Amino acid sequence: MKGISQLFFAVLITCSLGSCVTYDSLVNFNEAPGIPDQPQSITNYEPIVIQPNDILEIQINSANAASVQPFRTNSSSEGGNGFLVNSEGNITFPTLGKIPMKGLAVEAAADTLLKLLDPYFEQEPIVSVRLANFRINVNGEVNNPGIFPVQNERVTILDALSLAGDFTSFSRRDSIMVIRERDGVRTFGHLDLNSTDVFNSPYFYLQQNDVVYVRPAKTKTNAVRDPATRVIPWISVIASLTVVAISIIRL
């Protein structure tokens, strides 16, 4: 009976080798400090600003449809309403010509256009500006990696992970890297979703064209390492099971 117990224990250890992911590692925001009971002011959000190589989708509407015609274009490859921000930060707009856009939030860009258009309209037109190329690249240990277009300019790391199908069982929630390029400078941010401090990170709110990389846990990297190295632990387990089996037979 003792030998059977030893065999069961050995088999249990063998099975557990492939399932070393703990419960705590699967839970977000489970480390101190805890989630506050009171509302908090948001101080780390930075509005999206227009950068070179952005594509602006600009819509102009007026009660007088004829007055809008001089400001329409069909020359864009982005569907007729897309305006590329060149390396100097300008767009070329019908009738109005070159307009500086670099560094402006989309609301400020709409206000700039509205002021320039005002002399051409009897009634104030409606101007809307949107980033047509706002997208986020999410890859690594997520269920559905890829590049995702974003309609809402206020997007968080949690939104990005949801778009990518959330974490897998092998994701490192304490080691998420965000790669950001802005004004010719590349920066790297590191987020820890095990901690509530993540809400205060400057990388919690994402910018256009950010790259999000979720690192795999060691249990995953061990599973896909060199096959020759991977076989060695199993040889040891098989040898141990053989010894226990022989002991049982001799009882």
Tab-separated table of N, CA and C in Angstrom, residues 133-217:
chain	number	residue	atom	x	y	z
A	133	ASN	N	-5.699	57.255	-38.768
A	133	ASN	CA	-4.703	56.179	-38.637
A	133	ASN	C	-4.395	55.866	-37.183
A	134	PHE	N	-5.331	56.130	-36.271
A	134	PHE	CA	-5.113	55.809	-34.868
A	134	PHE	C	-5.237	54.298	-34.700
A	135	ARG	N	-4.126	53.649	-34.470
A	135	ARG	CA	-4.122	52.205	-34.291
A	135	ARG	C	-3.084	51.825	-33.245
A	136	ILE	N	-3.253	50.626	-32.685
A	136	ILE	CA	-2.377	50.127	-31.639
A	136	ILE	C	-1.965	48.705	-31.986
A	137	ASN	N	-0.687	48.428	-31.826
A	137	ASN	CA	-0.133	47.105	-32.105
A	137	ASN	C	0.016	46.359	-30.783
A	138	VAL	N	-0.698	45.245	-30.641
A	138	VAL	CA	-0.615	44.441	-29.418
A	138	VAL	C	-0.109	43.056	-29.794
A	139	ASN	N	1.002	42.648	-29.212
A	139	ASN	CA	1.530	41.325	-29.513
A	139	ASN	C	2.156	40.704	-28.274
A	140	GLY	N	2.692	39.518	-28.435
A	140	GLY	CA	3.220	38.786	-27.290
A	140	GLY	C	2.206	37.778	-26.792
A	141	GLU	N	2.134	37.612	-25.483
A	141	GLU	CA	1.314	36.563	-24.883
A	141	GLU	C	-0.127	37.040	-24.653
A	142	VAL	N	-0.838	37.236	-25.781
A	142	VAL	CA	-2.267	37.558	-25.765
A	142	VAL	C	-2.971	36.588	-26.704
A	143	ASN	N	-4.282	36.483	-26.551
A	143	ASN	CA	-5.019	35.482	-27.320
A	143	ASN	C	-5.192	35.842	-28.787
A	144	ASN	N	-5.216	37.154	-29.098
A	144	ASN	CA	-5.466	37.575	-30.473
A	144	ASN	C	-4.560	38.750	-30.841
A	145	PRO	N	-3.249	38.497	-30.996
A	145	PRO	CA	-2.334	39.595	-31.307
A	145	PRO	C	-2.632	40.209	-32.668
A	146	GLY	N	-2.321	41.496	-32.809
A	146	GLY	CA	-2.552	42.156	-34.091
A	146	GLY	C	-2.514	43.661	-33.957
A	147	ILE	N	-2.821	44.330	-35.066
A	147	ILE	CA	-2.903	45.788	-35.111
A	147	ILE	C	-4.379	46.163	-35.134
A	148	PHE	N	-4.780	47.024	-34.209
A	148	PHE	CA	-6.185	47.330	-34.022
A	148	PHE	C	-6.448	48.816	-34.235
A	149	PRO	N	-7.347	49.166	-35.170
A	149	PRO	CA	-7.753	50.573	-35.307
A	149	PRO	C	-8.584	50.981	-34.103
A	150	VAL	N	-8.428	52.218	-33.677
A	150	VAL	CA	-9.118	52.721	-32.490
A	150	VAL	C	-9.963	53.922	-32.875
A	151	GLN	N	-11.236	53.887	-32.549
A	151	GLN	CA	-12.137	54.993	-32.855
A	151	GLN	C	-12.116	56.053	-31.758
A	152	ASN	N	-12.037	55.591	-30.522
A	152	ASN	CA	-12.028	56.508	-29.384
A	152	ASN	C	-10.590	56.903	-29.065
A	153	GLU	N	-10.305	58.201	-29.039
A	153	GLU	CA	-8.931	58.638	-28.825
A	153	GLU	C	-8.481	58.511	-27.376
A	154	ARG	N	-9.380	58.229	-26.482
A	154	ARG	CA	-9.021	58.013	-25.088
A	154	ARG	C	-9.037	56.509	-24.833
A	155	VAL	N	-7.899	55.865	-25.036
A	155	VAL	CA	-7.808	54.412	-24.947
A	155	VAL	C	-6.752	54.042	-23.921
A	156	THR	N	-7.028	53.041	-23.110
A	156	THR	CA	-6.121	52.617	-22.049
A	156	THR	C	-5.466	51.289	-22.403
A	157	ILE	N	-4.492	50.905	-21.596
A	157	ILE	CA	-3.842	49.607	-21.786
A	157	ILE	C	-4.859	48.477	-21.607
A	158	LEU	N	-5.865	48.673	-20.755
A	158	LEU	CA	-6.897	47.653	-20.566
A	158	LEU	C	-7.764	47.504	-21.812
A	159	ASP	N	-8.042	48.628	-22.482
A	159	ASP	CA	-8.796	48.572	-23.735
A	159	ASP	C	-8.013	47.783	-24.783
A	160	ALA	N	-6.711	48.062	-24.865
A	160	ALA	CA	-5.868	47.395	-25.858
A	160	ALA	C	-5.825	45.890	-25.620
A	161	LEU	N	-5.712	45.479	-24.360
A	161	LEU	CA	-5.672	44.057	-24.041
A	161	LEU	C	-7.005	43.384	-24.346
A	162	SER	N	-8.095	44.101	-24.142
A	162	SER	CA	-9.416	43.542	-24.482
A	162	SER	C	-9.540	43.340	-25.984
A	163	LEU	N	-9.047	44.308	-26.766
A	163	LEU	CA	-9.083	44.171	-28.218
A	163	LEU	C	-8.284	42.948	-28.669
A	164	ALA	N	-7.212	42.636	-27.944
A	164	ALA	CA	-6.343	41.515	-28.307
A	164	ALA	C	-6.779	40.207	-27.659
A	165	GLY	N	-7.984	40.166	-27.116
A	165	GLY	CA	-8.501	38.913	-26.575
A	165	GLY	C	-8.039	38.591	-25.175
A	166	ASP	N	-7.454	39.563	-24.469
A	166	ASP	CA	-7.018	39.414	-23.082
A	166	ASP	C	-5.763	38.526	-22.984
A	167	PHE	N	-5.282	38.373	-21.758
A	167	PHE	CA	-4.086	37.573	-21.486
A	167	PHE	C	-4.346	36.088	-21.753
A	168	THR	N	-3.269	35.363	-21.993
A	168	THR	CA	-3.332	33.908	-21.965
A	168	THR	C	-2.954	33.458	-20.553
A	169	SER	N	-2.974	32.165	-20.334
A	169	SER	CA	-2.596	31.631	-19.020
A	169	SER	C	-1.108	31.787	-18.750
A	170	PHE	N	-0.334	32.109	-19.782
A	170	PHE	CA	1.116	32.217	-19.630
A	170	PHE	C	1.604	33.662	-19.675
A	171	SER	N	0.705	34.630	-19.572
A	171	SER	CA	1.097	36.036	-19.649
A	171	SER	C	1.708	36.505	-18.332
A	172	ARG	N	2.697	37.370	-18.448
A	172	ARG	CA	3.250	38.041	-17.269
A	172	ARG	C	2.537	39.372	-17.097
A	173	ARG	N	1.651	39.431	-16.155
A	173	ARG	CA	0.896	40.657	-15.917
A	173	ARG	C	1.749	41.758	-15.284
A	174	ASP	N	2.905	41.368	-14.746
A	174	ASP	CA	3.775	42.354	-14.115
A	174	ASP	C	4.848	42.878	-15.065
A	175	SER	N	4.779	42.509	-16.338
A	175	SER	CA	5.846	42.902	-17.263
A	175	SER	C	5.275	43.153	-18.655
A	176	ILE	N	4.568	44.282	-18.786
A	176	ILE	CA	4.013	44.684	-20.078
A	176	ILE	C	4.782	45.907	-20.565
A	177	MET	N	5.314	45.822	-21.765
A	177	MET	CA	6.117	46.911	-22.301
A	177	MET	C	5.323	47.693	-23.340
A	178	VAL	N	5.415	49.019	-23.273
A	178	VAL	CA	4.792	49.903	-24.254
A	178	VAL	C	5.899	50.681	-24.952
A	179	ILE	N	5.960	50.549	-26.274
A	179	ILE	CA	6.963	51.252	-27.078
A	179	ILE	C	6.257	52.415	-27.763
A	180	ARG	N	6.793	53.616	-27.570
A	180	ARG	CA	6.133	54.824	-28.063
A	180	ARG	C	7.128	55.689	-28.834
A	181	GLU	N	6.706	56.171	-30.002
A	181	GLU	CA	7.521	57.093	-30.791
A	181	GLU	C	6.798	58.420	-30.919
A	182	ARG	N	7.518	59.487	-30.541
A	182	ARG	CA	6.911	60.813	-30.581
A	182	ARG	C	7.994	61.859	-30.800
A	183	ASP	N	7.778	62.717	-31.779
A	183	ASP	CA	8.730	63.786	-32.107
A	183	ASP	C	10.135	63.240	-32.358
A	184	GLY	N	10.204	62.103	-33.033
A	184	GLY	CA	11.491	61.518	-33.376
A	184	GLY	C	12.202	60.836	-32.225
A	185	VAL	N	11.517	60.620	-31.122
A	185	VAL	CA	12.117	59.982	-29.949
A	185	VAL	C	11.332	58.724	-29.602
A	186	ARG	N	12.032	57.623	-29.368
A	186	ARG	CA	11.398	56.366	-28.976
A	186	ARG	C	11.581	56.168	-27.473
A	187	THR	N	10.488	55.906	-26.775
A	187	THR	CA	10.547	55.654	-25.334
A	187	THR	C	9.940	54.296	-25.024
A	188	PHE	N	10.323	53.756	-23.866
A	188	PHE	CA	9.862	52.439	-23.447
A	188	PHE	C	9.246	52.548	-22.055
A	189	GLY	N	7.994	52.134	-21.935
A	189	GLY	CA	7.317	52.135	-20.648
A	189	GLY	C	7.046	50.717	-20.192
A	190	HIS	N	7.042	50.514	-18.883
A	190	HIS	CA	6.805	49.179	-18.319
A	190	HIS	C	5.637	49.267	-17.344
A	191	LEU	N	4.653	48.412	-17.540
A	191	LEU	CA	3.441	48.416	-16.735
A	191	LEU	C	3.321	47.119	-15.948
A	192	ASP	N	2.853	47.242	-14.721
A	192	ASP	CA	2.627	46.096	-13.849
A	192	ASP	C	1.151	46.050	-13.491
A	193	LEU	N	0.412	45.158	-14.137
A	193	LEU	CA	-1.021	45.068	-13.885
A	193	LEU	C	-1.353	44.321	-12.600
A	194	ASN	N	-0.331	43.839	-11.896
A	194	ASN	CA	-0.579	43.275	-10.578
A	194	ASN	C	-0.743	44.374	-9.528
A	195	SER	N	-0.335	45.577	-9.863
A	195	SER	CA	-0.355	46.682	-8.921
A	195	SER	C	-1.336	47.761	-9.364
A	196	THR	N	-2.005	48.378	-8.414
A	196	THR	CA	-2.909	49.478	-8.734
A	196	THR	C	-2.152	50.740	-9.132
A	197	ASP	N	-0.840	50.771	-8.937
A	197	ASP	CA	-0.037	51.915	-9.372
A	197	ASP	C	-0.091	52.099	-10.887
A	198	VAL	N	-0.507	51.051	-11.602
A	198	VAL	CA	-0.555	51.125	-13.058
A	198	VAL	C	-1.472	52.250	-13.527
A	199	PHE	N	-2.498	52.579	-12.737
A	199	PHE	CA	-3.445	53.622	-13.141
A	199	PHE	C	-2.807	55.001	-13.211
A	200	ASN	N	-1.674	55.182	-12.528
A	200	ASN	CA	-0.999	56.477	-12.512
A	200	ASN	C	0.161	56.560	-13.501
A	201	SER	N	0.406	55.487	-14.226
A	201	SER	CA	1.523	55.478	-15.175
A	201	SER	C	1.222	56.361	-16.387
A	202	PRO	N	2.240	57.070	-16.913
A	202	PRO	CA	2.026	57.848	-18.140
A	202	PRO	C	1.764	56.977	-19.357
A	203	TYR	N	1.949	55.665	-19.212
A	203	TYR	CA	1.696	54.744	-20.322
A	203	TYR	C	0.368	54.011	-20.158
A	204	PHE	N	-0.390	54.336	-19.106
A	204	PHE	CA	-1.699	53.700	-18.935
A	204	PHE	C	-2.642	54.115	-20.053
A	205	TYR	N	-2.598	55.405	-20.431
A	205	TYR	CA	-3.341	55.889	-21.587
A	205	TYR	C	-2.425	55.825	-22.799
A	206	LEU	N	-2.886	55.189	-23.862
A	206	LEU	CA	-2.044	54.940	-25.027
A	206	LEU	C	-2.142	56.065	-26.048
A	207	GLN	N	-1.091	56.179	-26.853
A	207	GLN	CA	-1.016	57.158	-27.930
A	207	GLN	C	-1.094	56.414	-29.273
A	208	GLN	N	-1.308	57.163	-30.360
A	208	GLN	CA	-1.402	56.533	-31.660
A	208	GLN	C	-0.093	55.821	-32.014
A	209	ASN	N	-0.270	54.627	-32.586
A	209	ASN	CA	0.839	53.793	-33.062
A	209	ASN	C	1.701	53.229	-31.940
A	210	ASP	N	1.217	53.219	-30.696
A	210	ASP	CA	1.941	52.545	-29.621
A	210	ASP	C	2.012	51.046	-29.910
A	211	VAL	N	3.103	50.436	-29.453
A	211	VAL	CA	3.267	48.985	-29.546
A	211	VAL	C	3.224	48.420	-28.134
A	212	VAL	N	2.325	47.482	-27.885
A	212	VAL	CA	2.177	46.847	-26.577
A	212	VAL	C	2.685	45.416	-26.687
A	213	TYR	N	3.644	45.075	-25.816
A	213	TYR	CA	4.199	43.718	-25.827
A	213	TYR	C	4.025	43.082	-24.459
A	214	VAL	N	3.347	41.927	-24.424
A	214	VAL	CA	3.122	41.182	-23.188
A	214	VAL	C	4.127	40.042	-23.127
A	215	ARG	N	4.959	40.063	-22.112
A	215	ARG	CA	5.999	39.039	-21.988
A	215	ARG	C	5.405	37.700	-21.536
A	216	PRO	N	5.993	36.580	-21.994
A	216	PRO	CA	5.534	35.272	-21.532
A	216	PRO	C	6.149	34.925	-20.176
A	217	ALA	N	5.435	34.117	-19.400
A	217	ALA	CA	5.958	33.639	-18.128
A	217	ALA	C	7.013	32.573	-18.376
